[in-house]
């Protein structure tokens, strides 16, 4: 009855005609960022984001490419299977079998210590967390560890493991002083690097578990401890694994602990009788220390070998990265939402 | 009612502009507001609809609350013509045509999932930032296609209040001052309107904030401490704060998406009163699935069902003499 | 089960506590003998450290003399500037990843950042030493500049600028990661509410999203500061390895003067750690790092407190 309405065709106003949908959507409706109307400062900031985002990727690409080019140029298979030697000439200083073994050994020891401890702490924090004061202290201690310089851990390890009580972990010199340097001690110190990552990943995975999982298990009359062991832990395995792999990455990449607590020797120096354990109680080196030793900053003076070893190091890092993404894609790290980003609209009929 | 001109600049500005430059619609019968104003002056038109009296609604006394009566100062601001909306391949709004008028409240009613929110969001092009959403059809504001306007300018003129109160994590003051401080982005538009290029500052800003809070009926409750955190307010207060935040920007059209669905009856009553009071200075569109609420606040009602606009008409007609069977069922069913 | 887990937690907590205690105790003799002057400038640090090794080895006649200012100054310069440079870059990059990059671009940039975070610091050191240092030495430093200061110090490519630049890149990814996470959890209702008011996307990001992400930005700065302070290997490789206090008053030359931060010094003198006075001095450097890292954490915590009032952060 309204005038303005009656002035036009009443079949098009007010009531749906329910005609067939339009064949094409209006072009102007294609969702798109329109910066044209923005103030200049906003457009500059927008552009700056692009520059930085792309720039960071380019830096990564440059490092990876450089390592790949140099690495492929200088890496030949023999290097991987030869022991290093102290010769001055690059051609005679051997390969880096020992550093590779050392890296594997140190990482294994470090993660073997960090993984169970980290999971235990995370489960305690998430499932029990009492008294609250202790939980808060633990949280901030773990946080401090995550930001703590590895050189401090190394200095600490040196004091701790030189105690005569802990002599069985390393070697004792003829004079009776305990060296404190071995794969066991260095691994124990390195575990501090991995610990916060394991704790963080495990807590996050626990937090993402649906509550009904817990309720269902407890409704069946299982105890809390049993629920944790039989239900919770198995279902967060990918999350824990992702944390452990991240932790491995930090252990592999560290050098300070190797220099102070592993000795950064040229070769692995097994000590004691048992074949497996002897290497663990001995000193050694890793790829990172080897790279430093052969760089112009060290005494090895074999930059080509430093490049080759760094390339191997990078391969390991890239592989670990892939593993994390793989493990994470299931539970953690959902792709950042499509928040503003409108999907293709043209698909609508 | 002594308002800061900034709070309602559009009303003063748009009328002369239309008078000067008549926006000529394309060949199709898509009347601009100017055309509507013109047609409103014709004798065939119901006498209530005319443009002369609402030039300065600010000084008008608030009309008595009688929702279904027509007011003396109603003018069409927006017009939807054959609007279709889709998410991906699914059409959720089909061929809807509607006028939106200042001086009255338009209520969109209908069951959940009937596309009310989607339609409302398309009015200020929020559908553009929704993944998968697409639109066809014409929507005009004062005769101009909204697609032709700069999106942010458009959203300053057509402001939206959401179903869930969403105050920013700032103080009450900062929440309301938010859009005023962001005026700079709209500098060009304001300069054209003869206003200073920047948003208000200092005392002036404070005055504008207080004014917006007053209009939203919140000032008496929070005025003693505007620095308190907005997230510490009650749900009803938060929603009124969101309305104040929208009003501060001086919108010409206010879209409200079930603003009371999360609120208690007392807060709801306060907000309804506020909405009725606002209709003089802004065109109000409110989505609600609460029919009582539509009866209380709306002048016109549009009933949507499964994406279609089933019936549109004065509130009284929809609730007392619906023409469509589907409307009758919905209205009577809901009334019991 | 509960008490077992609690026991494990407590023992790890004790170990972490022991770290601080052990380092501080081991550091004490150096501070005791030098007093507040430990932190002052005075003479050539490297000579002082070498004198500890060559000096008498009876405890009563140990050579304790140490004036650490050049090393502290080097730490302030490198870490401070690296964090100052990295913070805005990290914020922009995080915004790019979360809010701006089209899906296809994001699929490349995001993994690139994670990969950058995993690059070992020794690799940064190697790239710096073999690629950037020679370039800076030959192409950027002029003969005149080298000549102007060669009575005190030799200008090489190993200098404060190179060290700071590489350090900036090193701490960038971890900051980006933290800020990305925070931006991802900003409720959509906030950003949508802002856009609905006609505030454009950039201003919305700046005024709402970044505001809500402030605790994470602070946390990122603190964590990055810890990383930068503690970065030893890369810095010992490229920073010039001379305990020299680069002087800003030298004008443009300043940028090419060598520095050596505390952590790098610890690494450089690792071989002398069996010599008692040197060992205590190195632990004293470690103690300075430990305390400053802790102070930064504390400062970060304090800065975050007022934000809670308005419902930001936890
Ligand atoms: N962002 C979205 N993406 C896809 N489908 C949506 C989206 N939002 C709403 N829908 C669908 O569109 C239809 C209409 O929804 P809506 O407009 O919210 O209805 P109402 O507000 O009337 O309850 C519903 O079927 C809903 O599932
Ligand atoms: Mg809805």
PDB file of N, CA and C and ligand atoms in Angstrom, chain B residues 87 90 92 111-118 130, ligand 1:
ATOM      1  N   UNK B  87      26.643 -18.868  -1.528  1.00  0.00           N
ATOM      2  CA  UNK B  87      27.907 -19.336  -0.952  1.00  0.00           C
ATOM      3  C   UNK B  87      28.362 -20.475  -1.835  1.00  0.00           C
ATOM      4  N   UNK B  90      25.792 -22.628  -3.827  1.00  0.00           N
ATOM      5  CA  UNK B  90      24.468 -22.716  -3.228  1.00  0.00           C
ATOM      6  C   UNK B  90      23.845 -21.331  -3.104  1.00  0.00           C
ATOM      7  N   UNK B  92      21.586 -18.847  -1.460  1.00  0.00           N
ATOM      8  CA  UNK B  92      20.895 -18.796  -0.166  1.00  0.00           C
ATOM      9  C   UNK B  92      19.952 -17.599  -0.089  1.00  0.00           C
ATOM     10  N   UNK B 111      12.615 -17.989   9.611  1.00  0.00           N
ATOM     11  CA  UNK B 111      13.270 -19.046  10.374  1.00  0.00           C
ATOM     12  C   UNK B 111      14.776 -18.970  10.183  1.00  0.00           C
ATOM     13  N   UNK B 112      15.516 -19.631  11.056  1.00  0.00           N
ATOM     14  CA  UNK B 112      16.973 -19.652  10.910  1.00  0.00           C
ATOM     15  C   UNK B 112      17.339 -20.300   9.593  1.00  0.00           C
ATOM     16  N   UNK B 113      18.380 -19.796   9.002  1.00  0.00           N
ATOM     17  CA  UNK B 113      18.858 -20.376   7.762  1.00  0.00           C
ATOM     18  C   UNK B 113      18.123 -19.855   6.551  1.00  0.00           C
ATOM     19  N   UNK B 114      17.240 -18.878   6.742  1.00  0.00           N
ATOM     20  CA  UNK B 114      16.498 -18.397   5.583  1.00  0.00           C
ATOM     21  C   UNK B 114      17.246 -17.306   4.825  1.00  0.00           C
ATOM     22  N   UNK B 115      18.435 -16.967   5.286  1.00  0.00           N
ATOM     23  CA  UNK B 115      19.263 -16.039   4.518  1.00  0.00           C
ATOM     24  C   UNK B 115      19.201 -14.600   4.972  1.00  0.00           C
ATOM     25  N   UNK B 116      18.640 -14.361   6.154  1.00  0.00           N
ATOM     26  CA  UNK B 116      18.499 -12.984   6.627  1.00  0.00           C
ATOM     27  C   UNK B 116      19.854 -12.337   6.865  1.00  0.00           C
ATOM     28  N   UNK B 117      20.713 -13.059   7.572  1.00  0.00           N
ATOM     29  CA  UNK B 117      22.034 -12.494   7.868  1.00  0.00           C
ATOM     30  C   UNK B 117      22.804 -12.236   6.584  1.00  0.00           C
ATOM     31  N   UNK B 118      22.740 -13.182   5.684  1.00  0.00           N
ATOM     32  CA  UNK B 118      23.469 -13.047   4.425  1.00  0.00           C
ATOM     33  C   UNK B 118      22.995 -11.817   3.667  1.00  0.00           C
ATOM     34  N   UNK B 130      33.710 -12.466   2.926  1.00  0.00           N
ATOM     35  CA  UNK B 130      33.319 -13.795   3.383  1.00  0.00           C
ATOM     36  C   UNK B 130      33.731 -14.805   2.315  1.00  0.00           C
TER      37      UNK B 130
HETATM   38  N1  LIG D   1      29.983 -18.204   5.459  1.00  0.00           N
HETATM   39  C1  LIG D   1      29.125 -19.110   4.960  1.00  0.00           C
HETATM   40  N2  LIG D   1      29.548 -20.038   4.083  1.00  0.00           N
HETATM   41  C2  LIG D   1      28.698 -20.947   3.565  1.00  0.00           C
HETATM   42  N3  LIG D   1      27.394 -21.001   3.856  1.00  0.00           N
HETATM   43  C3  LIG D   1      26.886 -20.096   4.721  1.00  0.00           C
HETATM   44  C4  LIG D   1      27.737 -19.102   5.313  1.00  0.00           C
HETATM   45  N4  LIG D   1      26.974 -18.347   6.132  1.00  0.00           N
HETATM   46  C5  LIG D   1      25.719 -18.834   6.056  1.00  0.00           C
HETATM   47  N5  LIG D   1      25.660 -19.886   5.204  1.00  0.00           N
HETATM   48  C6  LIG D   1      24.461 -20.637   4.849  1.00  0.00           C
HETATM   49  O1  LIG D   1      23.570 -19.766   4.220  1.00  0.00           O
HETATM   50  C7  LIG D   1      22.250 -20.001   4.653  1.00  0.00           C
HETATM   51  C8  LIG D   1      21.650 -18.727   5.172  1.00  0.00           C
HETATM   52  O2  LIG D   1      22.290 -18.387   6.359  1.00  0.00           O
HETATM   53  P1  LIG D   1      22.003 -17.066   7.158  1.00  0.00           P
HETATM   54  O3  LIG D   1      22.050 -15.936   6.219  1.00  0.00           O
HETATM   55  O4  LIG D   1      22.932 -17.007   8.303  1.00  0.00           O
HETATM   56  O5  LIG D   1      20.518 -17.280   7.650  1.00  0.00           O
HETATM   57  P2  LIG D   1      19.758 -16.616   8.857  1.00  0.00           P
HETATM   58  O6  LIG D   1      20.500 -15.415   9.283  1.00  0.00           O
HETATM   59  O7  LIG D   1      18.415 -16.319   8.286  1.00  0.00           O
HETATM   60  O8  LIG D   1      19.659 -17.631   9.914  1.00  0.00           O
HETATM   61  C9  LIG D   1      22.315 -21.087   5.695  1.00  0.00           C
HETATM   62  O9  LIG D   1      21.902 -22.282   5.098  1.00  0.00           O
HETATM   63  C10 LIG D   1      23.752 -21.160   6.080  1.00  0.00           C
HETATM   64  O10 LIG D   1      24.123 -22.472   6.340  1.00  0.00           O
END
